[in-house]
Amino acid sequence: MGIVSEEAIDEFQELMDQVEEPLKETYERVHQGFLRENLGRFLKARDWNVCKAHTMLVECLRWRVDNEIDSILSKPIVPTELYRDVRDSQLIGMSGYTKEGLPVFAIGVGLSTFDKASVHYYVQSHIQINEYRDRVLLPSISKKNGRPITTCVKVLDMTGLKLSALSQIKLVTIISTIDDLNYPEKTNTYYVVNAPYIFSACWKVVKPLLQERTRKKVHVLSGCGKDELLKIMDFTSLPHFCRSGSSGSSHHTQSANCFSIDHPFHQQLYNYVKHHYETRGQAEPAKQGSFHVGFPEPEAERCVIAKTIESELHKFENRNGLAMSIDDRKASHETLADDDL
């Protein structure tokens, strides 16, 4: 980190030292004792403009207070059957760690359907994973490694990506906006694997719209990405869909499938939330009902990207429909020729 960067962090820290309650308490939850690393993330997200980074962080803290984010890890998604439905349709999990100690999160982009619960449950689940990562996993890993570890890597599985993704753009934009504004620069690198043609078509038009620092984070790997990923992690930390030529969660046992509710990561998360609910002195069992969070307005760049992806998918859909129409006409002519015989 250069001298200018260090000076920006010093200036930013002076501003944040003036933060008062109720923002101060939630600020401590955000930085977890790693003040300079946390300030650096918000500065990076605002191109090292101290004023803009300060505004961003204060707005993040207000969002946390207004939506009681500090208590979200004591709000279980119940009943268990509903939580299982969420896990089966919002495919995300942690498969292990890189050789540098960063958590490896796997996301099943192509096979996530988001069709078994309301939007609020999916948002609640996503934020709970973020908070568990930042307040439990990363502090624990940092202590174990004797140095601050404040970011993760993500492996995005595009298996099964198809035109039905159009219906999910709104929800994905909500979740991405929450991450952009309140959990900035938490992902060190994105690895894209099992990418079909439809992804390549969208990536071609979206890539130029991304900021340079974001583009540099995205690596599209060949096939399941196994060989490349083994350079940065051991085989045991590979997501299940990267362990062989086959892809998708259906090819693997539930214990190896990091998306499954039965995977150790999800069991630990679920038990942690359940324990914290019980230790808050709740006399009655948790009742069904989602934890409603205010959805922040997406930034202009995010809106442009979402509209571009939507437009490209529609183009793909139209081309695909035209091709199918031509195939249907050919089949019809062939049938008529057969009838003539």
Short mmCIF file of N, CA and C in Angstrom, two decimals, residues 7-148:
data_model
loop_
_atom_site.label_atom_id
_atom_site.label_comp_id
_atom_site.label_asym_id
_atom_site.label_seq_id
_atom_site.Cartn_x
_atom_site.Cartn_y
_atom_site.Cartn_z
N GLU A 7 -2.06 7.66 3.77
CA GLU A 7 -2.54 8.99 4.20
C GLU A 7 -4.05 9.07 4.09
N ALA A 8 -4.62 8.46 3.03
CA ALA A 8 -6.08 8.46 2.86
C ALA A 8 -6.75 7.69 3.99
N ILE A 9 -6.15 6.57 4.38
CA ILE A 9 -6.71 5.78 5.48
C ILE A 9 -6.63 6.55 6.79
N ASP A 10 -5.52 7.24 7.02
CA ASP A 10 -5.39 8.06 8.24
C ASP A 10 -6.47 9.13 8.30
N GLU A 11 -6.69 9.82 7.18
CA GLU A 11 -7.71 10.87 7.11
C GLU A 11 -9.11 10.29 7.32
N PHE A 12 -9.35 9.14 6.71
CA PHE A 12 -10.64 8.46 6.82
C PHE A 12 -10.87 8.03 8.27
N GLN A 13 -9.83 7.52 8.91
CA GLN A 13 -9.98 7.05 10.29
C GLN A 13 -10.31 8.19 11.24
N GLU A 14 -9.73 9.36 10.99
CA GLU A 14 -10.04 10.53 11.82
C GLU A 14 -11.53 10.87 11.73
N LEU A 15 -12.09 10.77 10.52
CA LEU A 15 -13.51 11.04 10.34
C LEU A 15 -14.36 10.00 11.06
N MET A 16 -13.96 8.72 10.97
CA MET A 16 -14.75 7.65 11.58
C MET A 16 -14.63 7.63 13.10
N ASP A 17 -13.56 8.22 13.63
CA ASP A 17 -13.42 8.32 15.09
C ASP A 17 -14.51 9.19 15.69
N GLN A 18 -15.15 10.01 14.86
CA GLN A 18 -16.19 10.91 15.34
C GLN A 18 -17.58 10.26 15.32
N VAL A 19 -17.66 9.04 14.82
CA VAL A 19 -18.95 8.36 14.74
C VAL A 19 -19.49 8.08 16.15
N GLU A 20 -20.76 8.37 16.36
CA GLU A 20 -21.39 8.16 17.66
C GLU A 20 -22.45 7.08 17.57
N GLU A 21 -22.98 6.69 18.73
CA GLU A 21 -24.05 5.70 18.77
C GLU A 21 -25.28 6.25 18.07
N PRO A 22 -26.10 5.40 17.45
CA PRO A 22 -26.00 3.93 17.43
C PRO A 22 -25.07 3.39 16.34
N LEU A 23 -24.47 4.30 15.53
CA LEU A 23 -23.63 3.84 14.43
C LEU A 23 -22.33 3.22 14.93
N LYS A 24 -21.83 3.68 16.07
CA LYS A 24 -20.54 3.22 16.57
C LYS A 24 -20.55 1.72 16.85
N GLU A 25 -21.61 1.24 17.47
CA GLU A 25 -21.67 -0.18 17.83
C GLU A 25 -21.68 -1.08 16.59
N THR A 26 -22.49 -0.71 15.60
CA THR A 26 -22.54 -1.54 14.39
C THR A 26 -21.25 -1.39 13.58
N TYR A 27 -20.58 -0.24 13.71
CA TYR A 27 -19.28 -0.05 13.04
C TYR A 27 -18.26 -1.07 13.57
N GLU A 28 -18.31 -1.32 14.86
CA GLU A 28 -17.40 -2.31 15.46
C GLU A 28 -17.70 -3.71 14.91
N ARG A 29 -18.97 -4.00 14.65
CA ARG A 29 -19.33 -5.29 14.05
C ARG A 29 -18.77 -5.39 12.64
N VAL A 30 -18.72 -4.26 11.95
CA VAL A 30 -18.24 -4.25 10.56
C VAL A 30 -16.73 -4.48 10.50
N HIS A 31 -15.97 -3.75 11.30
CA HIS A 31 -14.50 -3.84 11.15
C HIS A 31 -13.88 -4.99 11.95
N GLN A 32 -14.57 -5.48 12.99
CA GLN A 32 -14.07 -6.64 13.75
C GLN A 32 -12.61 -6.48 14.21
N GLY A 33 -12.23 -5.24 14.49
CA GLY A 33 -10.87 -5.00 14.98
C GLY A 33 -9.86 -4.73 13.88
N PHE A 34 -10.25 -4.95 12.62
CA PHE A 34 -9.34 -4.71 11.50
C PHE A 34 -9.70 -3.37 10.85
N LEU A 35 -9.42 -2.30 11.57
CA LEU A 35 -9.86 -0.96 11.16
C LEU A 35 -9.30 -0.55 9.81
N ARG A 36 -8.00 -0.63 9.65
CA ARG A 36 -7.38 -0.10 8.43
C ARG A 36 -7.76 -0.92 7.20
N GLU A 37 -7.85 -2.23 7.37
CA GLU A 37 -8.27 -3.08 6.26
C GLU A 37 -9.70 -2.75 5.84
N ASN A 38 -10.55 -2.50 6.83
CA ASN A 38 -11.94 -2.16 6.54
C ASN A 38 -12.06 -0.82 5.83
N LEU A 39 -11.34 0.17 6.32
CA LEU A 39 -11.36 1.49 5.69
C LEU A 39 -10.80 1.41 4.28
N GLY A 40 -9.80 0.58 4.08
CA GLY A 40 -9.20 0.41 2.76
C GLY A 40 -10.20 -0.14 1.76
N ARG A 41 -11.08 -1.03 2.20
CA ARG A 41 -12.09 -1.60 1.30
C ARG A 41 -13.04 -0.52 0.78
N PHE A 42 -13.52 0.33 1.69
CA PHE A 42 -14.46 1.37 1.28
C PHE A 42 -13.76 2.43 0.42
N LEU A 43 -12.51 2.71 0.73
CA LEU A 43 -11.76 3.65 -0.09
C LEU A 43 -11.55 3.10 -1.50
N LYS A 44 -11.21 1.83 -1.59
CA LYS A 44 -11.01 1.21 -2.90
C LYS A 44 -12.30 1.25 -3.71
N ALA A 45 -13.43 1.03 -3.04
CA ALA A 45 -14.72 1.05 -3.73
C ALA A 45 -15.09 2.43 -4.25
N ARG A 46 -14.46 3.46 -3.69
CA ARG A 46 -14.73 4.83 -4.13
C ARG A 46 -13.47 5.49 -4.68
N ASP A 47 -12.62 4.66 -5.29
CA ASP A 47 -11.41 5.15 -5.97
C ASP A 47 -10.56 6.05 -5.10
N TRP A 48 -10.48 5.72 -3.82
CA TRP A 48 -9.63 6.39 -2.84
C TRP A 48 -10.01 7.85 -2.60
N ASN A 49 -11.28 8.16 -2.85
CA ASN A 49 -11.81 9.48 -2.52
C ASN A 49 -12.34 9.41 -1.08
N VAL A 50 -11.67 10.07 -0.16
CA VAL A 50 -12.00 9.97 1.26
C VAL A 50 -13.42 10.43 1.55
N CYS A 51 -13.81 11.54 0.96
CA CYS A 51 -15.16 12.09 1.19
C CYS A 51 -16.24 11.10 0.75
N LYS A 52 -16.07 10.55 -0.46
CA LYS A 52 -17.06 9.60 -0.98
C LYS A 52 -17.06 8.30 -0.18
N ALA A 53 -15.89 7.84 0.22
CA ALA A 53 -15.79 6.61 1.01
C ALA A 53 -16.45 6.79 2.38
N HIS A 54 -16.26 7.98 2.97
CA HIS A 54 -16.88 8.27 4.27
C HIS A 54 -18.40 8.26 4.15
N THR A 55 -18.91 8.91 3.12
CA THR A 55 -20.36 8.91 2.88
C THR A 55 -20.88 7.49 2.70
N MET A 56 -20.16 6.69 1.93
CA MET A 56 -20.56 5.31 1.68
C MET A 56 -20.62 4.50 2.97
N LEU A 57 -19.59 4.60 3.79
CA LEU A 57 -19.54 3.82 5.03
C LEU A 57 -20.61 4.27 6.02
N VAL A 58 -20.82 5.56 6.15
CA VAL A 58 -21.86 6.06 7.07
C VAL A 58 -23.24 5.59 6.61
N GLU A 59 -23.48 5.63 5.30
CA GLU A 59 -24.77 5.14 4.79
C GLU A 59 -24.92 3.64 5.02
N CYS A 60 -23.83 2.92 4.91
CA CYS A 60 -23.84 1.48 5.21
C CYS A 60 -24.23 1.25 6.67
N LEU A 61 -23.64 2.02 7.58
CA LEU A 61 -23.93 1.87 9.01
C LEU A 61 -25.39 2.21 9.31
N ARG A 62 -25.90 3.23 8.64
CA ARG A 62 -27.32 3.59 8.84
C ARG A 62 -28.23 2.48 8.34
N TRP A 63 -27.87 1.89 7.19
CA TRP A 63 -28.63 0.75 6.65
C TRP A 63 -28.64 -0.39 7.66
N ARG A 64 -27.51 -0.65 8.27
CA ARG A 64 -27.41 -1.73 9.25
C ARG A 64 -28.30 -1.46 10.46
N VAL A 65 -28.26 -0.22 10.96
CA VAL A 65 -29.07 0.13 12.13
C VAL A 65 -30.56 0.09 11.79
N ASP A 66 -30.93 0.70 10.67
CA ASP A 66 -32.34 0.76 10.27
C ASP A 66 -32.94 -0.63 10.06
N ASN A 67 -32.11 -1.57 9.59
CA ASN A 67 -32.60 -2.91 9.28
C ASN A 67 -32.19 -3.97 10.30
N GLU A 68 -31.62 -3.51 11.42
CA GLU A 68 -31.24 -4.40 12.53
C GLU A 68 -30.36 -5.57 12.05
N ILE A 69 -29.38 -5.24 11.21
CA ILE A 69 -28.51 -6.28 10.66
C ILE A 69 -27.68 -6.96 11.74
N ASP A 70 -27.36 -6.23 12.81
CA ASP A 70 -26.56 -6.83 13.88
C ASP A 70 -27.24 -8.04 14.52
N SER A 71 -28.57 -8.11 14.41
CA SER A 71 -29.30 -9.22 15.04
C SER A 71 -29.70 -10.31 14.06
N ILE A 72 -29.28 -10.20 12.80
CA ILE A 72 -29.77 -11.14 11.79
C ILE A 72 -29.24 -12.56 12.01
N LEU A 73 -28.13 -12.69 12.72
CA LEU A 73 -27.60 -14.03 13.01
C LEU A 73 -28.30 -14.70 14.19
N SER A 74 -29.36 -14.08 14.66
CA SER A 74 -30.20 -14.72 15.68
C SER A 74 -31.64 -14.83 15.17
N LYS A 75 -31.78 -14.78 13.84
CA LYS A 75 -33.10 -14.86 13.19
C LYS A 75 -33.13 -16.07 12.25
N PRO A 76 -33.39 -17.27 12.78
CA PRO A 76 -33.38 -18.47 11.94
C PRO A 76 -34.52 -18.48 10.92
N ILE A 77 -34.25 -19.07 9.77
CA ILE A 77 -35.30 -19.30 8.78
C ILE A 77 -35.97 -20.61 9.15
N VAL A 78 -37.22 -20.53 9.54
CA VAL A 78 -37.96 -21.71 9.99
C VAL A 78 -39.28 -21.83 9.22
N PRO A 79 -39.83 -23.06 9.17
CA PRO A 79 -39.30 -24.32 9.71
C PRO A 79 -38.11 -24.82 8.89
N THR A 80 -37.50 -25.91 9.36
CA THR A 80 -36.32 -26.45 8.69
C THR A 80 -36.60 -26.78 7.23
N GLU A 81 -37.83 -27.21 6.94
CA GLU A 81 -38.20 -27.55 5.56
C GLU A 81 -38.07 -26.33 4.65
N LEU A 82 -38.44 -25.17 5.17
CA LEU A 82 -38.32 -23.94 4.38
C LEU A 82 -36.85 -23.59 4.16
N TYR A 83 -36.05 -23.75 5.20
CA TYR A 83 -34.62 -23.47 5.06
C TYR A 83 -34.00 -24.41 4.03
N ARG A 84 -34.43 -25.67 4.03
CA ARG A 84 -33.94 -26.64 3.05
C ARG A 84 -34.35 -26.21 1.63
N ASP A 85 -35.58 -25.70 1.50
CA ASP A 85 -36.03 -25.21 0.19
C ASP A 85 -35.17 -24.05 -0.30
N VAL A 86 -34.83 -23.15 0.63
CA VAL A 86 -33.99 -22.00 0.28
C VAL A 86 -32.62 -22.49 -0.19
N ARG A 87 -32.05 -23.43 0.56
CA ARG A 87 -30.73 -23.97 0.21
C ARG A 87 -30.77 -24.71 -1.14
N ASP A 88 -31.87 -25.39 -1.43
CA ASP A 88 -31.98 -26.14 -2.68
C ASP A 88 -32.16 -25.24 -3.90
N SER A 89 -32.58 -24.00 -3.68
CA SER A 89 -32.87 -23.12 -4.81
C SER A 89 -31.98 -21.88 -4.87
N GLN A 90 -31.20 -21.65 -3.83
CA GLN A 90 -30.20 -20.57 -3.80
C GLN A 90 -28.86 -21.25 -3.53
N LEU A 91 -28.19 -21.65 -4.59
CA LEU A 91 -27.03 -22.52 -4.46
C LEU A 91 -25.76 -21.74 -4.13
N ILE A 92 -25.38 -21.83 -2.87
CA ILE A 92 -24.16 -21.19 -2.40
C ILE A 92 -23.62 -22.00 -1.23
N GLY A 93 -22.32 -22.03 -1.09
CA GLY A 93 -21.73 -22.75 0.01
C GLY A 93 -20.24 -22.45 0.10
N MET A 94 -19.62 -22.94 1.16
CA MET A 94 -18.17 -22.77 1.30
C MET A 94 -17.51 -24.13 1.21
N SER A 95 -16.56 -24.26 0.27
CA SER A 95 -15.95 -25.57 0.03
C SER A 95 -14.62 -25.76 0.73
N GLY A 96 -14.00 -24.68 1.21
CA GLY A 96 -12.72 -24.81 1.88
C GLY A 96 -11.95 -23.51 1.86
N TYR A 97 -10.61 -23.61 1.76
CA TYR A 97 -9.76 -22.43 1.82
C TYR A 97 -8.68 -22.49 0.74
N THR A 98 -8.21 -21.33 0.32
CA THR A 98 -7.08 -21.29 -0.61
C THR A 98 -5.80 -21.57 0.19
N LYS A 99 -4.71 -21.73 -0.52
CA LYS A 99 -3.44 -21.98 0.15
C LYS A 99 -2.99 -20.77 0.95
N GLU A 100 -3.55 -19.60 0.66
CA GLU A 100 -3.24 -18.38 1.41
C GLU A 100 -4.19 -18.18 2.59
N GLY A 101 -5.16 -19.10 2.74
CA GLY A 101 -6.07 -19.03 3.87
C GLY A 101 -7.39 -18.33 3.62
N LEU A 102 -7.66 -17.91 2.38
CA LEU A 102 -8.93 -17.23 2.08
C LEU A 102 -10.05 -18.25 1.91
N PRO A 103 -11.23 -17.99 2.47
CA PRO A 103 -12.36 -18.90 2.28
C PRO A 103 -12.75 -18.99 0.81
N VAL A 104 -13.14 -20.18 0.38
CA VAL A 104 -13.57 -20.41 -1.00
C VAL A 104 -15.09 -20.60 -0.99
N PHE A 105 -15.80 -19.63 -1.57
CA PHE A 105 -17.25 -19.74 -1.66
C PHE A 105 -17.63 -20.16 -3.08
N ALA A 106 -18.52 -21.13 -3.16
CA ALA A 106 -19.00 -21.64 -4.45
C ALA A 106 -20.43 -21.17 -4.66
N ILE A 107 -20.74 -20.75 -5.88
CA ILE A 107 -22.09 -20.27 -6.19
C ILE A 107 -22.58 -20.94 -7.47
N GLY A 108 -23.72 -21.59 -7.38
CA GLY A 108 -24.31 -22.25 -8.54
C GLY A 108 -25.20 -21.28 -9.30
N VAL A 109 -24.59 -20.44 -10.10
CA VAL A 109 -25.32 -19.39 -10.81
C VAL A 109 -26.36 -19.98 -11.76
N GLY A 110 -25.94 -20.99 -12.53
CA GLY A 110 -26.82 -21.53 -13.56
C GLY A 110 -27.98 -22.35 -13.05
N LEU A 111 -27.79 -23.03 -11.91
CA LEU A 111 -28.83 -23.94 -11.41
C LEU A 111 -29.65 -23.36 -10.25
N SER A 112 -29.34 -22.15 -9.81
CA SER A 112 -30.17 -21.50 -8.79
C SER A 112 -31.48 -21.05 -9.42
N THR A 113 -32.59 -21.43 -8.79
CA THR A 113 -33.91 -21.12 -9.36
C THR A 113 -34.66 -20.03 -8.60
N PHE A 114 -34.34 -19.84 -7.32
CA PHE A 114 -35.00 -18.81 -6.50
C PHE A 114 -36.53 -18.89 -6.60
N ASP A 115 -37.06 -20.11 -6.61
CA ASP A 115 -38.50 -20.26 -6.83
C ASP A 115 -39.23 -21.01 -5.72
N LYS A 116 -38.60 -21.17 -4.56
CA LYS A 116 -39.22 -21.94 -3.48
C LYS A 116 -39.51 -21.11 -2.23
N ALA A 117 -39.25 -19.82 -2.30
CA ALA A 117 -39.51 -18.93 -1.16
C ALA A 117 -39.64 -17.51 -1.67
N SER A 118 -40.01 -16.60 -0.78
CA SER A 118 -40.16 -15.20 -1.17
C SER A 118 -38.78 -14.55 -1.31
N VAL A 119 -38.75 -13.41 -1.99
CA VAL A 119 -37.52 -12.66 -2.19
C VAL A 119 -36.85 -12.36 -0.85
N HIS A 120 -37.66 -12.04 0.18
CA HIS A 120 -37.11 -11.65 1.48
C HIS A 120 -36.35 -12.79 2.14
N TYR A 121 -36.78 -14.03 1.95
CA TYR A 121 -36.04 -15.15 2.53
C TYR A 121 -34.67 -15.31 1.86
N TYR A 122 -34.63 -15.14 0.54
CA TYR A 122 -33.36 -15.27 -0.17
C TYR A 122 -32.40 -14.15 0.23
N VAL A 123 -32.92 -12.95 0.41
CA VAL A 123 -32.08 -11.82 0.84
C VAL A 123 -31.59 -12.06 2.27
N GLN A 124 -32.49 -12.52 3.14
CA GLN A 124 -32.11 -12.83 4.52
C GLN A 124 -30.99 -13.87 4.55
N SER A 125 -31.16 -14.93 3.78
CA SER A 125 -30.17 -16.00 3.73
C SER A 125 -28.82 -15.46 3.25
N HIS A 126 -28.85 -14.64 2.21
CA HIS A 126 -27.61 -14.09 1.66
C HIS A 126 -26.88 -13.22 2.69
N ILE A 127 -27.62 -12.35 3.36
CA ILE A 127 -27.00 -11.47 4.35
C ILE A 127 -26.47 -12.28 5.53
N GLN A 128 -27.19 -13.31 5.93
CA GLN A 128 -26.71 -14.15 7.03
C GLN A 128 -25.37 -14.81 6.68
N ILE A 129 -25.23 -15.27 5.44
CA ILE A 129 -23.95 -15.85 5.03
C ILE A 129 -22.86 -14.80 5.03
N ASN A 130 -23.16 -13.59 4.55
CA ASN A 130 -22.19 -12.49 4.59
C ASN A 130 -21.75 -12.18 6.02
N GLU A 131 -22.73 -12.08 6.92
CA GLU A 131 -22.43 -11.72 8.31
C GLU A 131 -21.68 -12.83 9.03
N TYR A 132 -22.03 -14.07 8.75
CA TYR A 132 -21.33 -15.20 9.35
C TYR A 132 -19.87 -15.23 8.86
N ARG A 133 -19.70 -14.97 7.59
CA ARG A 133 -18.35 -14.89 7.01
C ARG A 133 -17.53 -13.81 7.70
N ASP A 134 -18.11 -12.60 7.83
CA ASP A 134 -17.36 -11.44 8.31
C ASP A 134 -17.19 -11.41 9.83
N ARG A 135 -18.18 -11.95 10.57
CA ARG A 135 -18.15 -11.85 12.03
C ARG A 135 -17.67 -13.12 12.71
N VAL A 136 -17.67 -14.23 11.99
CA VAL A 136 -17.27 -15.51 12.61
C VAL A 136 -16.08 -16.13 11.88
N LEU A 137 -16.25 -16.40 10.58
CA LEU A 137 -15.21 -17.10 9.83
C LEU A 137 -13.91 -16.31 9.71
N LEU A 138 -13.99 -15.10 9.17
CA LEU A 138 -12.78 -14.33 8.89
C LEU A 138 -11.99 -13.97 10.15
N PRO A 139 -12.64 -13.54 11.25
CA PRO A 139 -11.87 -13.30 12.48
C PRO A 139 -11.18 -14.56 12.99
N SER A 140 -11.87 -15.70 12.88
CA SER A 140 -11.29 -16.97 13.32
C SER A 140 -10.09 -17.36 12.47
N ILE A 141 -10.22 -17.21 11.14
CA ILE A 141 -9.12 -17.54 10.23
C ILE A 141 -7.95 -16.59 10.45
N SER A 142 -8.24 -15.32 10.67
CA SER A 142 -7.18 -14.32 10.90
C SER A 142 -6.38 -14.67 12.15
N LYS A 143 -7.10 -15.06 13.20
CA LYS A 143 -6.43 -15.44 14.45
C LYS A 143 -5.57 -16.67 14.25
N LYS A 144 -6.10 -17.63 13.51
CA LYS A 144 -5.37 -18.88 13.26
C LYS A 144 -4.11 -18.63 12.44
N ASN A 145 -4.19 -17.73 11.46
CA ASN A 145 -3.05 -17.46 10.58
C ASN A 145 -2.12 -16.37 11.10
N GLY A 146 -2.55 -15.68 12.15
CA GLY A 146 -1.70 -14.65 12.72
C GLY A 146 -1.59 -13.40 11.87
N ARG A 147 -2.56 -13.17 10.98
CA ARG A 147 -2.56 -11.97 10.13
C ARG A 147 -4.00 -11.71 9.68
N PRO A 148 -4.30 -10.47 9.32
CA PRO A 148 -5.68 -10.15 8.89
C PRO A 148 -6.03 -10.85 7.57
#
